[in-house]
Amino acid sequence: MSTQNSIDDFVLGTLVAAGVTSVACLLLDANGVNLSDLIKNASALVTAASFVLALTIYWRNSRWRKHDTSVERSHFYLDEATAGYKQACDLLSDQNNSRVKWIMAARALGEADRLSAEVSHTPHKSALELRKFSFRNELYDCLTLPSAEGTARNPLPAEFFFGSPKWKDLTIEEAARASTSSSFFSKAVPYQNRKPARLEYLS
């Protein structure tokens, strides 16, 4: 776009300069002015006009390049922020209570917020707000359950947060017992059998 504008400006400027010079030559020639002197003066005038025109085109192209770079940078942050929000929604979409996935989702949301702050182009900001609105609705559905009547949504129950994958089939007491049962920690090394890493290395 900026290159095409530069070409148009150059052609227009050249035509205007040529037209003005031709008209001036005709008027001065009609008044008996020496044509050779006239051509020299006209050449100097055209050279000066061309120089001014070149500077104008360069200045305008520089502005366009800065504008294009700013827009591209803003669009990059818009896409990356959108990807971060989507990743968080995808991680929680199945309403899992995996601590690992929840930590990953939290980090994705944090990075997405940081990236969204770098969006600078006004249309991109508007698009980002629309996408945020959609992601908020998705996250709301991930973190709530439909009510028995189906007319509203309720927060996830307390048993969800005890970490059992079968939390939907457990009462809060059963979920609490499952989270503290010996089988829950069966794969962990007993504390009394552990050695601090530094002491183990020195022994």
Short mmCIF file of C-alpha atoms in Angstrom, two decimals, residues 3 6 9 13 21 32 35 39 66 84 104 107-108 120 125 134 139 171 175 178 181-182 196:
data_model
loop_
_atom_site.label_atom_id
_atom_site.label_comp_id
_atom_site.label_asym_id
_atom_site.label_seq_id
_atom_site.Cartn_x
_atom_site.Cartn_y
_atom_site.Cartn_z
CA THR A 3 4.74 1.64 -2.20
CA SER A 6 4.66 6.57 -3.33
CA ASP A 9 2.66 10.67 -5.54
CA GLY A 13 4.21 15.42 -8.73
CA THR A 21 7.02 24.39 -16.44
CA GLY A 32 10.13 37.62 -25.82
CA LEU A 35 14.46 30.54 -24.46
CA ILE A 39 15.27 26.34 -20.04
CA LYS A 66 6.29 2.66 11.34
CA GLY A 84 -3.13 -18.39 25.85
CA MET A 104 -0.87 -24.98 33.80
CA ARG A 107 0.05 -19.91 34.12
CA ALA A 108 -1.53 -19.73 30.67
CA SER A 120 -1.98 -1.37 21.01
CA LYS A 125 -8.21 -4.05 21.34
CA SER A 134 -16.24 -15.49 24.94
CA LEU A 139 -14.41 -20.62 31.89
CA THR A 171 -20.01 -37.27 49.21
CA ALA A 175 -13.91 -37.40 49.16
CA ALA A 178 -10.15 -40.69 49.97
CA SER A 181 -6.22 -42.54 52.81
CA SER A 182 -3.02 -44.57 52.76
CA PRO A 196 18.27 -35.20 52.66
#
